[in-house]
């Protein structure tokens, strides 16, 4: 008799999803599907719209990483207009993109992944969550909130709001930043850097506990590519 396994909801992801697995009579996986609720129709929405609306429209693809979509759309518009933004504008795009990376990675590491690293993959599901982490490792939980807030604050300061900022436009950014804004951002960096280094040290010190998972989980050849620098470090900034 065929059997169906449904995992709903899939927890600790940035979105909503469920998984359906169909087993045959031999209890072998016959089919597996992931179901998501996110709407994918932005290409159709954008048809016939002025190019100046594209960054704001495409940013709505995601509430976690709208900056990436706005930048990608603005760069497409740059190419359409055959213009290259001034160096200052390109650098400002880099800054707000890095701020998004900080807040997104902080969310992923502290809120979604750290319970596995702290308690182990074999811990009870009801213990592997951010609430248990707050009880047992309150400083780590506070660091996660602070680091994410740092990234979000920079996005809000530069872009006008934390989600779907409209500051990134074809040709660069809509306006320059003031000296006060620059100094405010620089002032916050030391604390954020200290938190990030602490998280990295924790990760490095505990990585050896998960050799089995590293060698087997999601470890397979793929067509995915990563941009690297001349020193072979991850370098997503080459897109600017």
PDB file of C-alpha atoms in Angstrom:
ATOM      1  CA  UNK A   1       0.000   0.000   0.000  1.00  0.00           C
ATOM      2  CA  UNK A   2       1.356   3.415  -0.967  1.00  0.00           C
ATOM      3  CA  UNK A   3       2.103   5.877   1.800  1.00  0.00           C
ATOM      4  CA  UNK A   4       2.317   9.657   1.892  1.00  0.00           C
ATOM      5  CA  UNK A   5       4.493  11.620   4.319  1.00  0.00           C
ATOM      6  CA  UNK A   6       3.657  15.294   4.773  1.00  0.00           C
ATOM      7  CA  UNK A   7       5.939  17.706   6.625  1.00  0.00           C
ATOM      8  CA  UNK A   8       3.940  20.844   7.305  1.00  0.00           C
ATOM      9  CA  UNK A   9       5.014  23.414   8.021  1.00  0.00           C
ATOM     10  CA  UNK A  10       8.702  23.348   7.162  1.00  0.00           C
ATOM     11  CA  UNK A  11      10.123  25.363  10.048  1.00  0.00           C
ATOM     12  CA  UNK A  12      13.104  27.663  10.397  1.00  0.00           C
ATOM     13  CA  UNK A  13      13.113  28.906   6.832  1.00  0.00           C
ATOM     14  CA  UNK A  14      12.650  32.432   5.545  1.00  0.00           C
ATOM     15  CA  UNK A  15       9.156  31.848   4.185  1.00  0.00           C
ATOM     16  CA  UNK A  16       6.378  29.262   4.229  1.00  0.00           C
ATOM     17  CA  UNK A  17       6.551  25.735   2.807  1.00  0.00           C
ATOM     18  CA  UNK A  18       5.592  22.101   3.231  1.00  0.00           C
ATOM     19  CA  UNK A  19       7.038  18.859   1.847  1.00  0.00           C
ATOM     20  CA  UNK A  20       5.149  15.866   0.464  1.00  0.00           C
ATOM     21  CA  UNK A  21       6.911  12.504   0.047  1.00  0.00           C
ATOM     22  CA  UNK A  22       5.204   9.596  -1.738  1.00  0.00           C
ATOM     23  CA  UNK A  23       6.375   6.077  -0.852  1.00  0.00           C
ATOM     24  CA  UNK A  24       5.607   2.995  -2.938  1.00  0.00           C
ATOM     25  CA  UNK A  25       4.656  -0.451  -1.587  1.00  0.00           C
ATOM     26  CA  UNK A  26       8.340  -1.179  -0.898  1.00  0.00           C
ATOM     27  CA  UNK A  27       8.580   1.979   1.226  1.00  0.00           C
ATOM     28  CA  UNK A  28      10.842   3.536  -1.374  1.00  0.00           C
ATOM     29  CA  UNK A  29      10.560   7.210  -2.291  1.00  0.00           C
ATOM     30  CA  UNK A  30       8.548   7.429  -5.490  1.00  0.00           C
ATOM     31  CA  UNK A  31       8.125  11.181  -5.600  1.00  0.00           C
ATOM     32  CA  UNK A  32       8.984  14.203  -3.455  1.00  0.00           C
ATOM     33  CA  UNK A  33       7.612  17.716  -3.756  1.00  0.00           C
ATOM     34  CA  UNK A  34       8.072  21.006  -1.958  1.00  0.00           C
ATOM     35  CA  UNK A  35       5.111  23.365  -1.848  1.00  0.00           C
ATOM     36  CA  UNK A  36       5.573  27.124  -1.422  1.00  0.00           C
ATOM     37  CA  UNK A  37       3.028  29.899  -1.240  1.00  0.00           C
ATOM     38  CA  UNK A  38       5.134  32.696  -2.676  1.00  0.00           C
ATOM     39  CA  UNK A  39       3.744  34.144  -5.902  1.00  0.00           C
ATOM     40  CA  UNK A  40       6.071  34.180  -8.875  1.00  0.00           C
ATOM     41  CA  UNK A  41       4.720  36.451 -11.579  1.00  0.00           C
ATOM     42  CA  UNK A  42       6.812  39.587 -11.472  1.00  0.00           C
ATOM     43  CA  UNK A  43       7.822  39.321 -15.115  1.00  0.00           C
ATOM     44  CA  UNK A  44       4.167  39.610 -16.146  1.00  0.00           C
ATOM     45  CA  UNK A  45       3.509  42.439 -13.679  1.00  0.00           C
ATOM     46  CA  UNK A  46       6.436  44.400 -15.109  1.00  0.00           C
ATOM     47  CA  UNK A  47       5.305  44.163 -18.738  1.00  0.00           C
ATOM     48  CA  UNK A  48       4.376  47.568 -20.104  1.00  0.00           C
ATOM     49  CA  UNK A  49       5.506  49.478 -17.023  1.00  0.00           C
ATOM     50  CA  UNK A  50       7.992  52.404 -17.168  1.00  0.00           C
ATOM     51  CA  UNK A  51      11.561  51.320 -16.521  1.00  0.00           C
ATOM     52  CA  UNK A  52      11.769  53.788 -13.630  1.00  0.00           C
ATOM     53  CA  UNK A  53       9.288  51.605 -11.701  1.00  0.00           C
ATOM     54  CA  UNK A  54      11.313  48.411 -12.035  1.00  0.00           C
ATOM     55  CA  UNK A  55      13.466  48.669  -8.869  1.00  0.00           C
ATOM     56  CA  UNK A  56      10.422  49.307  -6.679  1.00  0.00           C
ATOM     57  CA  UNK A  57       8.416  46.534  -8.330  1.00  0.00           C
ATOM     58  CA  UNK A  58      11.076  43.840  -8.356  1.00  0.00           C
ATOM     59  CA  UNK A  59      12.123  44.614  -4.777  1.00  0.00           C
ATOM     60  CA  UNK A  60       8.758  43.170  -3.748  1.00  0.00           C
ATOM     61  CA  UNK A  61       9.928  39.721  -4.847  1.00  0.00           C
ATOM     62  CA  UNK A  62      11.148  39.200  -1.282  1.00  0.00           C
ATOM     63  CA  UNK A  63      10.802  40.915   2.075  1.00  0.00           C
ATOM     64  CA  UNK A  64      14.107  39.507   3.364  1.00  0.00           C
ATOM     65  CA  UNK A  65      16.367  40.536   0.470  1.00  0.00           C
ATOM     66  CA  UNK A  66      14.625  43.411  -1.367  1.00  0.00           C
ATOM     67  CA  UNK A  67      17.910  45.290  -1.673  1.00  0.00           C
ATOM     68  CA  UNK A  68      19.397  42.596  -3.917  1.00  0.00           C
ATOM     69  CA  UNK A  69      16.393  42.693  -6.226  1.00  0.00           C
ATOM     70  CA  UNK A  70      16.352  46.489  -6.351  1.00  0.00           C
ATOM     71  CA  UNK A  71      20.067  46.583  -7.185  1.00  0.00           C
ATOM     72  CA  UNK A  72      19.749  43.892  -9.866  1.00  0.00           C
ATOM     73  CA  UNK A  73      16.831  45.728 -11.439  1.00  0.00           C
ATOM     74  CA  UNK A  74      18.626  49.074 -11.296  1.00  0.00           C
ATOM     75  CA  UNK A  75      21.693  47.533 -12.926  1.00  0.00           C
ATOM     76  CA  UNK A  76      19.494  46.190 -15.726  1.00  0.00           C
ATOM     77  CA  UNK A  77      18.170  49.713 -16.172  1.00  0.00           C
ATOM     78  CA  UNK A  78      21.761  51.028 -16.164  1.00  0.00           C
ATOM     79  CA  UNK A  79      22.493  48.716 -19.079  1.00  0.00           C
ATOM     80  CA  UNK A  80      19.281  49.723 -20.817  1.00  0.00           C
ATOM     81  CA  UNK A  81      20.298  53.375 -20.617  1.00  0.00           C
ATOM     82  CA  UNK A  82      23.949  52.594 -21.428  1.00  0.00           C
ATOM     83  CA  UNK A  83      25.142  54.447 -18.329  1.00  0.00           C
ATOM     84  CA  UNK A  84      27.632  53.601 -15.591  1.00  0.00           C
ATOM     85  CA  UNK A  85      26.817  55.095 -12.198  1.00  0.00           C
ATOM     86  CA  UNK A  86      29.476  57.312 -10.584  1.00  0.00           C
ATOM     87  CA  UNK A  87      31.927  55.549  -8.296  1.00  0.00           C
ATOM     88  CA  UNK A  88      30.338  57.129  -5.214  1.00  0.00           C
ATOM     89  CA  UNK A  89      26.927  55.758  -6.198  1.00  0.00           C
ATOM     90  CA  UNK A  90      28.369  52.288  -6.837  1.00  0.00           C
ATOM     91  CA  UNK A  91      30.024  52.347  -3.417  1.00  0.00           C
ATOM     92  CA  UNK A  92      26.782  53.411  -1.745  1.00  0.00           C
ATOM     93  CA  UNK A  93      25.017  50.499  -3.466  1.00  0.00           C
ATOM     94  CA  UNK A  94      27.713  48.227  -2.056  1.00  0.00           C
ATOM     95  CA  UNK A  95      27.166  49.562   1.456  1.00  0.00           C
ATOM     96  CA  UNK A  96      23.416  49.011   1.499  1.00  0.00           C
ATOM     97  CA  UNK A  97      23.869  45.576  -0.090  1.00  0.00           C
ATOM     98  CA  UNK A  98      26.385  44.615   2.604  1.00  0.00           C
ATOM     99  CA  UNK A  99      23.923  45.830   5.246  1.00  0.00           C
ATOM    100  CA  UNK A 100      21.313  43.493   3.809  1.00  0.00           C
ATOM    101  CA  UNK A 101      23.784  40.594   3.839  1.00  0.00           C
ATOM    102  CA  UNK A 102      24.556  41.292   7.502  1.00  0.00           C
ATOM    103  CA  UNK A 103      20.915  41.356   8.603  1.00  0.00           C
ATOM    104  CA  UNK A 104      19.971  38.333   6.494  1.00  0.00           C
ATOM    105  CA  UNK A 105      22.920  36.222   7.636  1.00  0.00           C
ATOM    106  CA  UNK A 106      22.308  37.230  11.250  1.00  0.00           C
ATOM    107  CA  UNK A 107      18.716  36.064  10.915  1.00  0.00           C
ATOM    108  CA  UNK A 108      19.788  32.797   9.331  1.00  0.00           C
ATOM    109  CA  UNK A 109      22.635  31.990  11.730  1.00  0.00           C
ATOM    110  CA  UNK A 110      21.234  33.114  15.074  1.00  0.00           C
ATOM    111  CA  UNK A 111      17.509  32.478  14.653  1.00  0.00           C
ATOM    112  CA  UNK A 112      17.410  29.531  12.244  1.00  0.00           C
ATOM    113  CA  UNK A 113      20.716  27.637  12.442  1.00  0.00           C
ATOM    114  CA  UNK A 114      22.298  28.262  15.840  1.00  0.00           C
ATOM    115  CA  UNK A 115      19.874  25.988  17.769  1.00  0.00           C
ATOM    116  CA  UNK A 116      21.224  23.036  15.768  1.00  0.00           C
ATOM    117  CA  UNK A 117      24.835  23.998  16.465  1.00  0.00           C
ATOM    118  CA  UNK A 118      24.236  24.687  20.162  1.00  0.00           C
ATOM    119  CA  UNK A 119      21.985  21.737  21.034  1.00  0.00           C
ATOM    120  CA  UNK A 120      22.904  19.280  18.250  1.00  0.00           C
ATOM    121  CA  UNK A 121      20.809  17.759  15.498  1.00  0.00           C
ATOM    122  CA  UNK A 122      19.702  14.931  17.776  1.00  0.00           C
ATOM    123  CA  UNK A 123      18.221  17.242  20.394  1.00  0.00           C
ATOM    124  CA  UNK A 124      14.461  17.243  20.877  1.00  0.00           C
ATOM    125  CA  UNK A 125      12.675  19.352  18.241  1.00  0.00           C
ATOM    126  CA  UNK A 126      10.953  21.372  20.932  1.00  0.00           C
ATOM    127  CA  UNK A 127      14.400  22.408  22.223  1.00  0.00           C
ATOM    128  CA  UNK A 128      15.961  23.308  18.874  1.00  0.00           C
ATOM    129  CA  UNK A 129      14.567  26.819  18.536  1.00  0.00           C
ATOM    130  CA  UNK A 130      15.398  30.432  19.268  1.00  0.00           C
ATOM    131  CA  UNK A 131      13.307  30.464  22.450  1.00  0.00           C
ATOM    132  CA  UNK A 132      15.369  27.684  24.032  1.00  0.00           C
ATOM    133  CA  UNK A 133      18.507  29.484  22.898  1.00  0.00           C
ATOM    134  CA  UNK A 134      17.321  32.620  24.699  1.00  0.00           C
ATOM    135  CA  UNK A 135      16.983  30.604  27.912  1.00  0.00           C
ATOM    136  CA  UNK A 136      20.318  28.780  27.758  1.00  0.00           C
ATOM    137  CA  UNK A 137      22.512  31.225  25.798  1.00  0.00           C
ATOM    138  CA  UNK A 138      20.938  34.644  26.341  1.00  0.00           C
ATOM    139  CA  UNK A 139      24.003  36.577  25.184  1.00  0.00           C
ATOM    140  CA  UNK A 140      24.091  34.750  21.854  1.00  0.00           C
ATOM    141  CA  UNK A 141      20.409  35.504  21.324  1.00  0.00           C
ATOM    142  CA  UNK A 142      20.984  39.177  22.178  1.00  0.00           C
ATOM    143  CA  UNK A 143      23.952  39.312  19.803  1.00  0.00           C
ATOM    144  CA  UNK A 144      21.783  37.961  16.993  1.00  0.00           C
ATOM    145  CA  UNK A 145      19.148  40.622  17.572  1.00  0.00           C
ATOM    146  CA  UNK A 146      21.781  43.376  17.779  1.00  0.00           C
ATOM    147  CA  UNK A 147      23.644  42.306  14.638  1.00  0.00           C
ATOM    148  CA  UNK A 148      20.456  42.053  12.596  1.00  0.00           C
ATOM    149  CA  UNK A 149      19.320  45.436  13.898  1.00  0.00           C
ATOM    150  CA  UNK A 150      22.660  46.902  12.792  1.00  0.00           C
ATOM    151  CA  UNK A 151      22.116  45.802   9.199  1.00  0.00           C
ATOM    152  CA  UNK A 152      18.483  46.879   9.164  1.00  0.00           C
ATOM    153  CA  UNK A 153      19.347  50.286  10.629  1.00  0.00           C
ATOM    154  CA  UNK A 154      21.835  50.986   7.848  1.00  0.00           C
ATOM    155  CA  UNK A 155      19.263  50.005   5.219  1.00  0.00           C
ATOM    156  CA  UNK A 156      16.725  52.309   6.856  1.00  0.00           C
ATOM    157  CA  UNK A 157      19.237  55.149   7.206  1.00  0.00           C
ATOM    158  CA  UNK A 158      20.325  54.983   3.578  1.00  0.00           C
ATOM    159  CA  UNK A 159      17.197  53.716   1.869  1.00  0.00           C
ATOM    160  CA  UNK A 160      14.498  55.449   3.870  1.00  0.00           C
ATOM    161  CA  UNK A 161      12.932  52.247   5.224  1.00  0.00           C
ATOM    162  CA  UNK A 162      14.081  48.796   6.263  1.00  0.00           C
ATOM    163  CA  UNK A 163      12.000  46.840   3.750  1.00  0.00           C
ATOM    164  CA  UNK A 164      11.661  47.707   0.047  1.00  0.00           C
ATOM    165  CA  UNK A 165      13.803  50.884   0.113  1.00  0.00           C
ATOM    166  CA  UNK A 166      13.367  53.201  -2.879  1.00  0.00           C
ATOM    167  CA  UNK A 167      16.808  54.811  -2.661  1.00  0.00           C
ATOM    168  CA  UNK A 168      18.394  52.531  -5.299  1.00  0.00           C
ATOM    169  CA  UNK A 169      17.480  53.837  -8.749  1.00  0.00           C
ATOM    170  CA  UNK A 170      18.648  53.515 -12.366  1.00  0.00           C
ATOM    171  CA  UNK A 171      21.892  55.458 -12.666  1.00  0.00           C
ATOM    172  CA  UNK A 172      22.928  55.041  -9.028  1.00  0.00           C
ATOM    173  CA  UNK A 173      21.056  56.172  -5.918  1.00  0.00           C
ATOM    174  CA  UNK A 174      18.433  58.876  -5.466  1.00  0.00           C
ATOM    175  CA  UNK A 175      20.524  61.129  -3.221  1.00  0.00           C
ATOM    176  CA  UNK A 176      23.907  61.399  -1.546  1.00  0.00           C
ATOM    177  CA  UNK A 177      24.494  60.809   2.146  1.00  0.00           C
ATOM    178  CA  UNK A 178      25.533  63.433   4.638  1.00  0.00           C
ATOM    179  CA  UNK A 179      28.702  63.458   6.704  1.00  0.00           C
ATOM    180  CA  UNK A 180      26.548  62.914   9.807  1.00  0.00           C
ATOM    181  CA  UNK A 181      25.013  59.794   8.280  1.00  0.00           C
ATOM    182  CA  UNK A 182      28.442  58.446   7.344  1.00  0.00           C
ATOM    183  CA  UNK A 183      29.819  59.050  10.824  1.00  0.00           C
ATOM    184  CA  UNK A 184      26.752  57.444  12.431  1.00  0.00           C
ATOM    185  CA  UNK A 185      27.257  54.266  10.398  1.00  0.00           C
ATOM    186  CA  UNK A 186      30.998  54.139  11.109  1.00  0.00           C
ATOM    187  CA  UNK A 187      30.351  54.512  14.826  1.00  0.00           C
ATOM    188  CA  UNK A 188      28.249  51.332  14.893  1.00  0.00           C
ATOM    189  CA  UNK A 189      30.734  49.115  13.049  1.00  0.00           C
ATOM    190  CA  UNK A 190      33.095  48.141  15.938  1.00  0.00           C
ATOM    191  CA  UNK A 191      30.321  46.560  18.035  1.00  0.00           C
ATOM    192  CA  UNK A 192      28.840  44.777  15.009  1.00  0.00           C
ATOM    193  CA  UNK A 193      32.283  43.491  14.007  1.00  0.00           C
ATOM    194  CA  UNK A 194      32.897  42.198  17.527  1.00  0.00           C
ATOM    195  CA  UNK A 195      29.603  40.261  17.436  1.00  0.00           C
ATOM    196  CA  UNK A 196      30.351  38.830  13.990  1.00  0.00           C
ATOM    197  CA  UNK A 197      33.837  37.697  15.053  1.00  0.00           C
ATOM    198  CA  UNK A 198      32.383  36.083  18.170  1.00  0.00           C
ATOM    199  CA  UNK A 199      29.892  34.154  16.040  1.00  0.00           C
ATOM    200  CA  UNK A 200      32.655  33.056  13.675  1.00  0.00           C
ATOM    201  CA  UNK A 201      34.825  31.851  16.561  1.00  0.00           C
ATOM    202  CA  UNK A 202      31.910  29.860  17.959  1.00  0.00           C
ATOM    203  CA  UNK A 203      31.269  28.307  14.543  1.00  0.00           C
ATOM    204  CA  UNK A 204      34.913  27.347  13.986  1.00  0.00           C
ATOM    205  CA  UNK A 205      35.244  25.853  17.475  1.00  0.00           C
ATOM    206  CA  UNK A 206      32.119  23.707  17.087  1.00  0.00           C
ATOM    207  CA  UNK A 207      32.306  22.728  13.422  1.00  0.00           C
ATOM    208  CA  UNK A 208      34.186  19.500  14.131  1.00  0.00           C
ATOM    209  CA  UNK A 209      31.125  18.163  15.980  1.00  0.00           C
ATOM    210  CA  UNK A 210      29.244  17.899  12.711  1.00  0.00           C
ATOM    211  CA  UNK A 211      31.712  16.114  10.424  1.00  0.00           C
ATOM    212  CA  UNK A 212      29.181  13.376   9.693  1.00  0.00           C
ATOM    213  CA  UNK A 213      26.513  15.850   8.595  1.00  0.00           C
ATOM    214  CA  UNK A 214      28.992  17.908   6.559  1.00  0.00           C
ATOM    215  CA  UNK A 215      30.117  14.836   4.621  1.00  0.00           C
ATOM    216  CA  UNK A 216      26.602  13.685   3.775  1.00  0.00           C
ATOM    217  CA  UNK A 217      23.941  16.373   4.096  1.00  0.00           C
ATOM    218  CA  UNK A 218      23.321  18.318   0.863  1.00  0.00           C
ATOM    219  CA  UNK A 219      26.785  17.321  -0.352  1.00  0.00           C
ATOM    220  CA  UNK A 220      26.480  16.634  -4.066  1.00  0.00           C
ATOM    221  CA  UNK A 221      27.729  18.027  -7.413  1.00  0.00           C
ATOM    222  CA  UNK A 222      25.614  20.865  -8.755  1.00  0.00           C
ATOM    223  CA  UNK A 223      25.620  23.592 -11.375  1.00  0.00           C
ATOM    224  CA  UNK A 224      25.767  26.328  -8.729  1.00  0.00           C
ATOM    225  CA  UNK A 225      28.616  28.811  -9.063  1.00  0.00           C
ATOM    226  CA  UNK A 226      30.134  31.262  -6.598  1.00  0.00           C
ATOM    227  CA  UNK A 227      31.999  34.464  -7.360  1.00  0.00           C
ATOM    228  CA  UNK A 228      35.467  34.549  -5.825  1.00  0.00           C
ATOM    229  CA  UNK A 229      38.197  37.126  -5.498  1.00  0.00           C
ATOM    230  CA  UNK A 230      41.802  36.720  -6.621  1.00  0.00           C
ATOM    231  CA  UNK A 231      42.474  35.331  -3.135  1.00  0.00           C
ATOM    232  CA  UNK A 232      39.704  32.743  -3.702  1.00  0.00           C
ATOM    233  CA  UNK A 233      37.425  34.328  -1.101  1.00  0.00           C
ATOM    234  CA  UNK A 234      33.681  34.729  -1.627  1.00  0.00           C
ATOM    235  CA  UNK A 235      33.215  38.059  -3.382  1.00  0.00           C
ATOM    236  CA  UNK A 236      29.683  38.985  -4.343  1.00  0.00           C
ATOM    237  CA  UNK A 237      30.749  42.616  -4.641  1.00  0.00           C
ATOM    238  CA  UNK A 238      32.149  41.941  -8.141  1.00  0.00           C
ATOM    239  CA  UNK A 239      28.627  42.416  -9.495  1.00  0.00           C
ATOM    240  CA  UNK A 240      28.921  46.208  -9.178  1.00  0.00           C
TER     241      UNK A 240
END
